[in-house]
mmCIF file of N, CA, C and O in Angstrom:
data_model
loop_
_atom_site.group_PDB
_atom_site.id
_atom_site.type_symbol
_atom_site.label_atom_id
_atom_site.label_comp_id
_atom_site.label_asym_id
_atom_site.label_seq_id
_atom_site.Cartn_x
_atom_site.Cartn_y
_atom_site.Cartn_z
ATOM 1 N N MET I 1 28.467 -64.273 -115.057
ATOM 2 C CA MET I 1 29.063 -63.485 -116.117
ATOM 3 C C MET I 1 30.032 -62.486 -115.494
ATOM 4 O O MET I 1 29.703 -61.788 -114.546
ATOM 5 N N ALA I 2 31.224 -62.408 -116.028
ATOM 6 C CA ALA I 2 32.254 -61.521 -115.505
ATOM 7 C C ALA I 2 31.940 -60.064 -115.847
ATOM 8 O O ALA I 2 31.357 -59.761 -116.888
ATOM 9 N N ARG I 3 32.327 -59.182 -114.947
ATOM 10 C CA ARG I 3 32.112 -57.753 -115.161
ATOM 11 C C ARG I 3 33.035 -57.263 -116.272
ATOM 12 O O ARG I 3 34.228 -57.566 -116.271
ATOM 13 N N PRO I 4 32.495 -56.505 -117.244
ATOM 14 C CA PRO I 4 33.357 -55.965 -118.301
ATOM 15 C C PRO I 4 34.396 -55.001 -117.717
ATOM 16 O O PRO I 4 34.176 -54.403 -116.667
ATOM 17 N N SER I 5 35.503 -54.868 -118.398
ATOM 18 C CA SER I 5 36.564 -53.992 -117.895
ATOM 19 C C SER I 5 36.166 -52.518 -117.931
ATOM 20 O O SER I 5 36.679 -51.727 -117.149
ATOM 21 N N LEU I 6 35.252 -52.146 -118.816
ATOM 22 C CA LEU I 6 34.807 -50.761 -118.920
ATOM 23 C C LEU I 6 33.297 -50.739 -119.132
ATOM 24 O O LEU I 6 32.780 -51.469 -119.981
ATOM 25 N N GLU I 7 32.610 -49.930 -118.351
ATOM 26 C CA GLU I 7 31.161 -49.821 -118.455
ATOM 27 C C GLU I 7 30.768 -48.381 -118.731
ATOM 28 O O GLU I 7 31.561 -47.455 -118.523
ATOM 29 N N VAL I 8 29.533 -48.185 -119.160
ATOM 30 C CA VAL I 8 29.014 -46.846 -119.440
ATOM 31 C C VAL I 8 29.136 -45.976 -118.187
ATOM 32 O O VAL I 8 29.528 -44.808 -118.264
ATOM 33 N N ALA I 9 28.823 -46.547 -117.031
ATOM 34 C CA ALA I 9 28.900 -45.781 -115.777
ATOM 35 C C ALA I 9 30.325 -45.300 -115.509
ATOM 36 O O ALA I 9 30.522 -44.176 -115.028
ATOM 37 N N ASP I 10 31.319 -46.118 -115.820
ATOM 38 C CA ASP I 10 32.715 -45.722 -115.628
ATOM 39 C C ASP I 10 33.057 -44.516 -116.497
ATOM 40 O O ASP I 10 33.745 -43.584 -116.053
ATOM 41 N N ILE I 11 32.585 -44.528 -117.727
ATOM 42 C CA ILE I 11 32.854 -43.415 -118.646
ATOM 43 C C ILE I 11 32.154 -42.150 -118.152
ATOM 44 O O ILE I 11 32.735 -41.060 -118.153
ATOM 45 N N LEU I 12 30.905 -42.288 -117.707
ATOM 46 C CA LEU I 12 30.177 -41.116 -117.218
ATOM 47 C C LEU I 12 30.791 -40.562 -115.939
ATOM 48 O O LEU I 12 30.808 -39.348 -115.729
ATOM 49 N N ARG I 13 31.303 -41.441 -115.079
ATOM 50 C CA ARG I 13 31.958 -40.947 -113.862
ATOM 51 C C ARG I 13 33.253 -40.217 -114.187
ATOM 52 O O ARG I 13 33.578 -39.213 -113.567
ATOM 53 N N ALA I 14 33.982 -40.710 -115.168
ATOM 54 C CA ALA I 14 35.273 -40.107 -115.516
ATOM 55 C C ALA I 14 35.129 -38.832 -116.346
ATOM 56 O O ALA I 14 35.875 -37.871 -116.147
ATOM 57 N N HIS I 15 34.169 -38.813 -117.269
ATOM 58 C CA HIS I 15 34.089 -37.705 -118.221
ATOM 59 C C HIS I 15 32.735 -37.005 -118.231
ATOM 60 O O HIS I 15 32.508 -36.128 -119.064
ATOM 61 N N GLY I 16 31.842 -37.398 -117.343
ATOM 62 C CA GLY I 16 30.487 -36.840 -117.333
ATOM 63 C C GLY I 16 30.437 -35.349 -117.081
ATOM 64 O O GLY I 16 29.675 -34.625 -117.730
ATOM 65 N N ASP I 17 31.242 -34.867 -116.142
ATOM 66 C CA ASP I 17 31.228 -33.430 -115.833
ATOM 67 C C ASP I 17 31.662 -32.601 -117.041
ATOM 68 O O ASP I 17 31.066 -31.562 -117.337
ATOM 69 N N ALA I 18 32.694 -33.058 -117.746
ATOM 70 C CA ALA I 18 33.158 -32.348 -118.936
ATOM 71 C C ALA I 18 32.085 -32.372 -120.028
ATOM 72 O O ALA I 18 31.848 -31.356 -120.696
ATOM 73 N N TYR I 19 31.411 -33.513 -120.176
ATOM 74 C CA TYR I 19 30.348 -33.620 -121.171
ATOM 75 C C TYR I 19 29.188 -32.695 -120.834
ATOM 76 O O TYR I 19 28.664 -31.995 -121.705
ATOM 77 N N LEU I 20 28.802 -32.686 -119.561
ATOM 78 C CA LEU I 20 27.701 -31.818 -119.144
ATOM 79 C C LEU I 20 28.050 -30.348 -119.327
ATOM 80 O O LEU I 20 27.201 -29.550 -119.721
ATOM 81 N N SER I 21 29.290 -29.981 -119.049
ATOM 82 C CA SER I 21 29.722 -28.593 -119.240
ATOM 83 C C SER I 21 29.707 -28.209 -120.717
ATOM 84 O O SER I 21 29.280 -27.115 -121.076
ATOM 85 N N ALA I 22 30.175 -29.117 -121.565
ATOM 86 C CA ALA I 22 30.236 -28.832 -122.999
ATOM 87 C C ALA I 22 28.844 -28.745 -123.621
ATOM 88 O O ALA I 22 28.659 -28.060 -124.621
ATOM 89 N N HIS I 23 27.868 -29.419 -123.035
ATOM 90 C CA HIS I 23 26.526 -29.457 -123.610
ATOM 91 C C HIS I 23 25.490 -28.773 -122.719
ATOM 92 O O HIS I 23 24.288 -29.060 -122.833
ATOM 93 N N ALA I 24 25.950 -27.894 -121.865
ATOM 94 C CA ALA I 24 25.039 -27.187 -120.957
ATOM 95 C C ALA I 24 23.996 -26.417 -121.770
ATOM 96 O O ALA I 24 24.304 -25.745 -122.748
ATOM 97 N N GLY I 25 22.746 -26.570 -121.372
ATOM 98 C CA GLY I 25 21.667 -25.898 -122.066
ATOM 99 C C GLY I 25 21.106 -26.653 -123.255
ATOM 100 O O GLY I 25 20.107 -26.246 -123.832
ATOM 101 N N HIS I 26 21.774 -27.751 -123.636
ATOM 102 C CA HIS I 26 21.323 -28.515 -124.795
ATOM 103 C C HIS I 26 20.797 -29.903 -124.426
ATOM 104 O O HIS I 26 20.413 -30.660 -125.303
ATOM 105 N N LEU I 27 20.826 -30.220 -123.143
ATOM 106 C CA LEU I 27 20.335 -31.513 -122.690
ATOM 107 C C LEU I 27 19.007 -31.326 -121.971
ATOM 108 O O LEU I 27 18.838 -30.383 -121.197
ATOM 109 N N SER I 28 18.085 -32.234 -122.219
ATOM 110 C CA SER I 28 16.783 -32.147 -121.565
ATOM 111 C C SER I 28 16.890 -32.617 -120.116
ATOM 112 O O SER I 28 17.868 -33.262 -119.721
ATOM 113 N N LEU I 29 15.869 -32.322 -119.340
ATOM 114 C CA LEU I 29 15.829 -32.766 -117.950
ATOM 115 C C LEU I 29 15.862 -34.292 -117.886
ATOM 116 O O LEU I 29 16.530 -34.875 -117.028
ATOM 117 N N GLY I 30 15.170 -34.945 -118.796
ATOM 118 C CA GLY I 30 15.177 -36.405 -118.844
ATOM 119 C C GLY I 30 16.561 -36.967 -119.089
ATOM 120 O O GLY I 30 16.965 -37.951 -118.468
ATOM 121 N N GLN I 31 17.303 -36.355 -120.005
ATOM 122 C CA GLN I 31 18.661 -36.807 -120.294
ATOM 123 C C GLN I 31 19.572 -36.612 -119.091
ATOM 124 O O GLN I 31 20.405 -37.470 -118.784
ATOM 125 N N LEU I 32 19.412 -35.497 -118.406
ATOM 126 C CA LEU I 32 20.217 -35.240 -117.213
ATOM 127 C C LEU I 32 19.915 -36.258 -116.119
ATOM 128 O O LEU I 32 20.818 -36.716 -115.413
ATOM 129 N N LYS I 33 18.643 -36.627 -115.981
ATOM 130 C CA LYS I 33 18.261 -37.621 -114.976
ATOM 131 C C LYS I 33 18.859 -38.988 -115.293
ATOM 132 O O LYS I 33 19.315 -39.696 -114.397
ATOM 133 N N VAL I 34 18.872 -39.361 -116.567
ATOM 134 C CA VAL I 34 19.445 -40.650 -116.964
ATOM 135 C C VAL I 34 20.938 -40.671 -116.674
ATOM 136 O O VAL I 34 21.463 -41.640 -116.117
ATOM 137 N N ILE I 35 21.639 -39.615 -117.034
ATOM 138 C CA ILE I 35 23.079 -39.537 -116.772
ATOM 139 C C ILE I 35 23.346 -39.646 -115.282
ATOM 140 O O ILE I 35 24.225 -40.393 -114.843
ATOM 141 N N SER I 36 22.581 -38.930 -114.491
ATOM 142 C CA SER I 36 22.753 -38.970 -113.041
ATOM 143 C C SER I 36 22.481 -40.364 -112.488
ATOM 144 O O SER I 36 23.228 -40.868 -111.641
ATOM 145 N N ALA I 37 21.425 -41.010 -112.959
ATOM 146 C CA ALA I 37 21.076 -42.347 -112.468
ATOM 147 C C ALA I 37 22.163 -43.361 -112.805
ATOM 148 O O ALA I 37 22.549 -44.178 -111.958
ATOM 149 N N ILE I 38 22.677 -43.321 -114.023
ATOM 150 C CA ILE I 38 23.698 -44.288 -114.434
ATOM 151 C C ILE I 38 24.992 -44.054 -113.669
ATOM 152 O O ILE I 38 25.681 -45.018 -113.293
ATOM 153 N N ARG I 39 25.315 -42.811 -113.381
ATOM 154 C CA ARG I 39 26.551 -42.506 -112.650
ATOM 155 C C ARG I 39 26.547 -43.086 -111.234
ATOM 156 O O ARG I 39 27.584 -43.501 -110.738
ATOM 157 N N VAL I 40 25.392 -43.102 -110.575
ATOM 158 C CA VAL I 40 25.334 -43.580 -109.194
ATOM 159 C C VAL I 40 24.861 -45.024 -109.070
ATOM 160 O O VAL I 40 24.802 -45.575 -107.975
ATOM 161 N N CYS I 41 24.536 -45.655 -110.192
ATOM 162 C CA CYS I 41 24.018 -47.024 -110.168
ATOM 163 C C CYS I 41 25.026 -47.966 -109.524
ATOM 164 O O CYS I 41 26.205 -47.979 -109.862
ATOM 165 N N ARG I 42 24.529 -48.758 -108.598
ATOM 166 C CA ARG I 42 25.315 -49.754 -107.874
ATOM 167 C C ARG I 42 26.554 -49.173 -107.218
ATOM 168 O O ARG I 42 27.656 -49.736 -107.286
ATOM 169 N N THR I 43 26.353 -48.029 -106.589
ATOM 170 C CA THR I 43 27.390 -47.409 -105.770
ATOM 171 C C THR I 43 26.818 -47.161 -104.378
ATOM 172 O O THR I 43 25.618 -47.319 -104.147
ATOM 173 N N ALA I 44 27.659 -46.732 -103.471
ATOM 174 C CA ALA I 44 27.221 -46.457 -102.104
ATOM 175 C C ALA I 44 26.203 -45.325 -102.054
ATOM 176 O O ALA I 44 25.442 -45.218 -101.094
ATOM 177 N N ALA I 45 26.157 -44.486 -103.088
ATOM 178 C CA ALA I 45 25.218 -43.359 -103.109
ATOM 179 C C ALA I 45 23.763 -43.822 -103.031
ATOM 180 O O ALA I 45 22.905 -43.113 -102.507
ATOM 181 N N LEU I 46 23.469 -45.013 -103.546
ATOM 182 C CA LEU I 46 22.101 -45.535 -103.516
ATOM 183 C C LEU I 46 21.876 -46.513 -102.370
ATOM 184 O O LEU I 46 20.810 -47.095 -102.252
ATOM 185 N N GLY I 47 22.884 -46.707 -101.545
ATOM 186 C CA GLY I 47 22.755 -47.641 -100.435
ATOM 187 C C GLY I 47 23.003 -49.062 -100.884
ATOM 188 O O GLY I 47 23.314 -49.328 -102.039
ATOM 189 N N GLY I 48 22.857 -49.970 -99.967
ATOM 190 C CA GLY I 48 23.089 -51.362 -100.304
ATOM 191 C C GLY I 48 22.855 -52.256 -99.110
ATOM 192 O O GLY I 48 22.248 -51.842 -98.122
ATOM 193 N N HIS I 49 23.348 -53.458 -99.187
ATOM 194 C CA HIS I 49 23.218 -54.396 -98.088
ATOM 195 C C HIS I 49 24.460 -55.274 -98.011
ATOM 196 O O HIS I 49 25.193 -55.440 -98.978
ATOM 197 N N VAL I 50 24.689 -55.809 -96.814
ATOM 198 C CA VAL I 50 25.870 -56.616 -96.553
ATOM 199 C C VAL I 50 25.417 -58.043 -96.256
ATOM 200 O O VAL I 50 24.469 -58.251 -95.505
ATOM 201 N N THR I 51 26.100 -58.989 -96.863
ATOM 202 C CA THR I 51 25.836 -60.393 -96.574
ATOM 203 C C THR I 51 27.109 -61.026 -96.032
ATOM 204 O O THR I 51 28.216 -60.652 -96.425
ATOM 205 N N ARG I 52 26.927 -61.976 -95.113
ATOM 206 C CA ARG I 52 28.081 -62.658 -94.516
ATOM 207 C C ARG I 52 27.840 -64.156 -94.554
ATOM 208 O O ARG I 52 26.775 -64.638 -94.164
ATOM 209 N N CYS I 53 28.822 -64.883 -95.019
ATOM 210 C CA CYS I 53 28.749 -66.334 -95.046
ATOM 211 C C CYS I 53 28.912 -66.848 -93.621
ATOM 212 O O CYS I 53 29.855 -66.476 -92.909
ATOM 213 N N GLU I 54 27.988 -67.711 -93.200
ATOM 214 C CA GLU I 54 28.055 -68.245 -91.842
ATOM 215 C C GLU I 54 29.186 -69.263 -91.673
ATOM 216 O O GLU I 54 29.651 -69.489 -90.555
ATOM 217 N N ASP I 55 29.630 -69.870 -92.767
ATOM 218 C CA ASP I 55 30.691 -70.869 -92.682
ATOM 219 C C ASP I 55 32.082 -70.253 -92.644
ATOM 220 O O ASP I 55 32.902 -70.622 -91.806
ATOM 221 N N CYS I 56 32.353 -69.304 -93.558
ATOM 222 C CA CYS I 56 33.719 -68.762 -93.657
ATOM 223 C C CYS I 56 33.826 -67.296 -93.240
ATOM 224 O O CYS I 56 34.904 -66.717 -93.301
ATOM 225 N N ASP I 57 32.720 -66.676 -92.846
ATOM 226 C CA ASP I 57 32.678 -65.262 -92.429
ATOM 227 C C ASP I 57 33.076 -64.296 -93.541
ATOM 228 O O ASP I 57 33.475 -63.173 -93.274
ATOM 229 N N ARG I 58 32.972 -64.741 -94.785
ATOM 230 C CA ARG I 58 33.251 -63.849 -95.916
ATOM 231 C C ARG I 58 32.123 -62.824 -96.015
ATOM 232 O O ARG I 58 30.945 -63.159 -95.937
ATOM 233 N N ILE I 59 32.486 -61.578 -96.191
ATOM 234 C CA ILE I 59 31.515 -60.488 -96.268
ATOM 235 C C ILE I 59 31.474 -59.948 -97.691
ATOM 236 O O ILE I 59 32.518 -59.734 -98.308
ATOM 237 N N GLU I 60 30.262 -59.752 -98.198
ATOM 238 C CA GLU I 60 30.076 -59.143 -99.512
ATOM 239 C C GLU I 60 29.137 -57.959 -99.384
ATOM 240 O O GLU I 60 28.145 -58.022 -98.655
ATOM 241 N N ILE I 61 29.463 -56.904 -100.102
ATOM 242 C CA ILE I 61 28.611 -55.719 -100.135
ATOM 243 C C ILE I 61 27.952 -55.670 -101.503
ATOM 244 O O ILE I 61 28.623 -55.737 -102.532
ATOM 245 N N ALA I 62 26.636 -55.550 -101.522
ATOM 246 C CA ALA I 62 25.882 -55.438 -102.768
ATOM 247 C C ALA I 62 25.161 -54.102 -102.762
ATOM 248 O O ALA I 62 24.321 -53.849 -101.895
ATOM 249 N N TYR I 63 25.520 -53.240 -103.682
ATOM 250 C CA TYR I 63 24.908 -51.917 -103.746
ATOM 251 C C TYR I 63 23.626 -51.951 -104.561
ATOM 252 O O TYR I 63 23.477 -52.763 -105.470
ATOM 253 N N ASN I 64 22.704 -51.072 -104.244
ATOM 254 C CA ASN I 64 21.416 -51.006 -104.930
ATOM 255 C C ASN I 64 21.577 -50.413 -106.322
ATOM 256 O O ASN I 64 22.458 -49.603 -106.572
ATOM 257 N N SER I 65 20.685 -50.813 -107.215
ATOM 258 C CA SER I 65 20.731 -50.327 -108.590
ATOM 259 C C SER I 65 19.770 -49.153 -108.767
ATOM 260 O O SER I 65 18.865 -48.930 -107.968
ATOM 261 N N CYS I 66 19.958 -48.426 -109.855
ATOM 262 C CA CYS I 66 19.132 -47.248 -110.139
ATOM 263 C C CYS I 66 17.774 -47.631 -110.725
ATOM 264 O O CYS I 66 16.828 -46.863 -110.660
ATOM 265 N N ARG I 67 17.679 -48.805 -111.345
ATOM 266 C CA ARG I 67 16.462 -49.318 -111.976
ATOM 267 C C ARG I 67 15.946 -48.415 -113.094
ATOM 268 O O ARG I 67 14.777 -48.453 -113.449
ATOM 269 N N ASN I 68 16.830 -47.611 -113.663
ATOM 270 C CA ASN I 68 16.442 -46.753 -114.771
ATOM 271 C C ASN I 68 16.347 -47.582 -116.040
ATOM 272 O O ASN I 68 17.197 -48.426 -116.306
ATOM 273 N N ARG I 69 15.327 -47.340 -116.852
ATOM 274 C CA ARG I 69 15.123 -48.168 -118.046
ATOM 275 C C ARG I 69 16.204 -47.982 -119.092
ATOM 276 O O ARG I 69 16.348 -48.793 -120.006
ATOM 277 N N HIS I 70 17.004 -46.921 -118.984
ATOM 278 C CA HIS I 70 18.079 -46.674 -119.938
ATOM 279 C C HIS I 70 19.419 -47.225 -119.468
ATOM 280 O O HIS I 70 20.382 -47.194 -120.215
ATOM 281 N N CYS I 71 19.479 -47.692 -118.248
ATOM 282 C CA CYS I 71 20.741 -48.168 -117.674
ATOM 283 C C CYS I 71 21.070 -49.561 -118.204
ATOM 284 O O CYS I 71 20.279 -50.485 -118.062
ATOM 285 N N PRO I 72 22.246 -49.731 -118.814
ATOM 286 C CA PRO I 72 22.586 -51.045 -119.356
ATOM 287 C C PRO I 72 22.772 -52.111 -118.283
ATOM 288 O O PRO I 72 22.543 -53.291 -118.532
ATOM 289 N N LYS I 73 23.189 -51.734 -117.075
ATOM 290 C CA LYS I 73 23.358 -52.722 -116.013
ATOM 291 C C LYS I 73 22.021 -53.169 -115.448
ATOM 292 O O LYS I 73 21.851 -54.327 -115.077
ATOM 293 N N CYS I 74 21.073 -52.263 -115.350
ATOM 294 C CA CYS I 74 19.788 -52.593 -114.727
ATOM 295 C C CYS I 74 18.815 -53.242 -115.693
ATOM 296 O O CYS I 74 18.158 -54.219 -115.357
ATOM 297 N N GLN I 75 18.694 -52.696 -116.861
ATOM 298 C CA GLN I 75 17.660 -53.163 -117.776
ATOM 299 C C GLN I 75 18.203 -53.920 -118.981
ATOM 300 O O GLN I 75 17.435 -54.383 -119.806
ATOM 301 N N GLY I 76 19.498 -54.051 -119.089
ATOM 302 C CA GLY I 76 20.072 -54.783 -120.218
ATOM 303 C C GLY I 76 19.625 -56.229 -120.236
ATOM 304 O O GLY I 76 19.234 -56.771 -121.271
ATOM 305 N N ALA I 77 19.655 -56.891 -119.086
ATOM 306 C CA ALA I 77 19.233 -58.297 -119.011
ATOM 307 C C ALA I 77 17.742 -58.428 -119.279
ATOM 308 O O ALA I 77 17.307 -59.366 -119.958
ATOM 309 N N ALA I 78 16.955 -57.494 -118.772
ATOM 310 C CA ALA I 78 15.506 -57.538 -118.998
ATOM 311 C C ALA I 78 15.196 -57.377 -120.487
ATOM 312 O O ALA I 78 14.309 -58.056 -121.018
ATOM 313 N N ALA I 79 15.931 -56.508 -121.161
ATOM 314 C CA ALA I 79 15.719 -56.309 -122.599
ATOM 315 C C ALA I 79 16.084 -57.569 -123.376
ATOM 316 O O ALA I 79 15.371 -57.970 -124.304
ATOM 317 N N ARG I 80 17.189 -58.226 -123.005
ATOM 318 C CA ARG I 80 17.584 -59.470 -123.674
ATOM 319 C C ARG I 80 16.553 -60.573 -123.440
ATOM 320 O O ARG I 80 16.220 -61.320 -124.351
ATOM 321 N N ASP I 81 16.038 -60.654 -122.209
ATOM 322 C CA ASP I 81 15.014 -61.656 -121.905
ATOM 323 C C ASP I 81 13.743 -61.403 -122.701
ATOM 324 O O ASP I 81 13.130 -62.334 -123.227
ATOM 325 N N TRP I 82 13.327 -60.139 -122.796
ATOM 326 C CA TRP I 82 12.125 -59.791 -123.543
ATOM 327 C C TRP I 82 12.294 -60.167 -125.013
ATOM 328 O O TRP I 82 11.401 -60.737 -125.627
ATOM 329 N N LEU I 83 13.462 -59.839 -125.577
ATOM 330 C CA LEU I 83 13.721 -60.157 -126.979
ATOM 331 C C LEU I 83 13.718 -61.664 -127.211
ATOM 332 O O LEU I 83 13.145 -62.153 -128.195
ATOM 333 N N ALA I 84 14.305 -62.422 -126.303
ATOM 334 C CA ALA I 84 14.313 -63.881 -126.441
ATOM 335 C C ALA I 84 12.887 -64.435 -126.380
ATOM 336 O O ALA I 84 12.535 -65.340 -127.149
ATOM 337 N N ASP I 85 12.057 -63.883 -125.506
ATOM 338 C CA ASP I 85 10.653 -64.312 -125.430
ATOM 339 C C ASP I 85 9.912 -64.018 -126.726
ATOM 340 O O ASP I 85 9.099 -64.818 -127.191
ATOM 341 N N ARG I 86 10.145 -62.853 -127.317
ATOM 342 C CA ARG I 86 9.479 -62.506 -128.574
ATOM 343 C C ARG I 86 9.965 -63.396 -129.703
ATOM 344 O O ARG I 86 9.212 -63.750 -130.599
ATOM 345 N N GLN I 87 11.234 -63.758 -129.700
ATOM 346 C CA GLN I 87 11.766 -64.598 -130.769
ATOM 347 C C GLN I 87 11.179 -66.007 -130.730
ATOM 348 O O GLN I 87 11.058 -66.652 -131.760
ATOM 349 N N THR I 88 10.796 -66.465 -129.534
ATOM 350 C CA THR I 88 10.161 -67.788 -129.457
ATOM 351 C C THR I 88 8.771 -67.770 -130.066
ATOM 352 O O THR I 88 8.234 -68.824 -130.414
ATOM 353 N N GLU I 89 8.173 -66.594 -130.198
ATOM 354 C CA GLU I 89 6.831 -66.473 -130.772
ATOM 355 C C GLU I 89 6.836 -66.422 -132.303
ATOM 356 O O GLU I 89 5.782 -66.525 -132.922
ATOM 357 N N LEU I 90 8.000 -66.245 -132.889
ATOM 358 C CA LEU I 90 8.090 -66.145 -134.345
ATOM 359 C C LEU I 90 7.950 -67.514 -134.998
ATOM 360 O O LEU I 90 8.405 -68.526 -134.462
ATOM 361 N N LEU I 91 7.334 -67.536 -136.150
ATOM 362 C CA LEU I 91 7.242 -68.767 -136.925
ATOM 363 C C LEU I 91 8.582 -69.039 -137.588
ATOM 364 O O LEU I 91 9.304 -68.104 -137.954
ATOM 365 N N PRO I 92 8.933 -70.307 -137.790
ATOM 366 C CA PRO I 92 10.234 -70.629 -138.385
ATOM 367 C C PRO I 92 10.235 -70.467 -139.907
ATOM 368 O O PRO I 92 10.512 -71.399 -140.662
ATOM 369 N N VAL I 93 9.903 -69.269 -140.362
ATOM 370 C CA VAL I 93 9.896 -68.960 -141.790
ATOM 371 C C VAL I 93 10.532 -67.592 -141.993
ATOM 372 O O VAL I 93 10.615 -66.795 -141.074
ATOM 373 N N ALA I 94 10.947 -67.351 -143.236
ATOM 374 C CA ALA I 94 11.477 -66.027 -143.556
ATOM 375 C C ALA I 94 10.310 -65.036 -143.608
ATOM 376 O O ALA I 94 9.231 -65.363 -144.073
ATOM 377 N N TYR I 95 10.522 -63.850 -143.078
ATOM 378 C CA TYR I 95 9.467 -62.839 -143.063
ATOM 379 C C TYR I 95 9.693 -61.831 -144.168
ATOM 380 O O TYR I 95 10.826 -61.421 -144.441
ATOM 381 N N TYR I 96 8.594 -61.445 -144.808
ATOM 382 C CA TYR I 96 8.638 -60.430 -145.837
ATOM 383 C C TYR I 96 7.494 -59.464 -145.595
ATOM 384 O O TYR I 96 6.410 -59.873 -145.191
ATOM 385 N N HIS I 97 7.753 -58.204 -145.828
ATOM 386 C CA HIS I 97 6.711 -57.185 -145.710
ATOM 387 C C HIS I 97 6.288 -56.801 -147.118
ATOM 388 O O HIS I 97 7.095 -56.303 -147.905
ATOM 389 N N VAL I 98 5.034 -57.055 -147.441
ATOM 390 C CA VAL I 98 4.523 -56.779 -148.782
ATOM 391 C C VAL I 98 3.336 -55.846 -148.648
ATOM 392 O O VAL I 98 2.468 -56.059 -147.802
ATOM 393 N N VAL I 99 3.311 -54.801 -149.471
ATOM 394 C CA VAL I 99 2.202 -53.862 -149.476
ATOM 395 C C VAL I 99 1.539 -53.888 -150.845
ATOM 396 O O VAL I 99 2.195 -53.708 -151.872
ATOM 397 N N PHE I 100 0.245 -54.150 -150.844
ATOM 398 C CA PHE I 100 -0.540 -54.131 -152.087
ATOM 399 C C PHE I 100 -1.346 -52.847 -152.118
ATOM 400 O O PHE I 100 -1.997 -52.497 -151.146
ATOM 401 N N THR I 101 -1.295 -52.153 -153.225
ATOM 402 C CA THR I 101 -2.088 -50.937 -153.358
ATOM 403 C C THR I 101 -3.101 -51.074 -154.464
ATOM 404 O O THR I 101 -3.008 -51.911 -155.325
#
């Protein structure tokens, strides 16, 4: 799958400081941690590893992810997989919620 031209992390890196300044004192510690994690996700700040092809000597750098449950790059695929698994458990009928009192 091709990388989208714009990601949440790109927006937070470009405008995160202004957002944090504008909302100083109104964000919880948890929210600040999520913003920080997404900003550094898959960058050199979290480290990474280098792989080299033995045939053509091509080198690729793969940076580590933040693994934050709110990060769309880290947990987006896991959420889609979970939803697909739950959908296989559904019966092939229309669902209705009925309450009798």
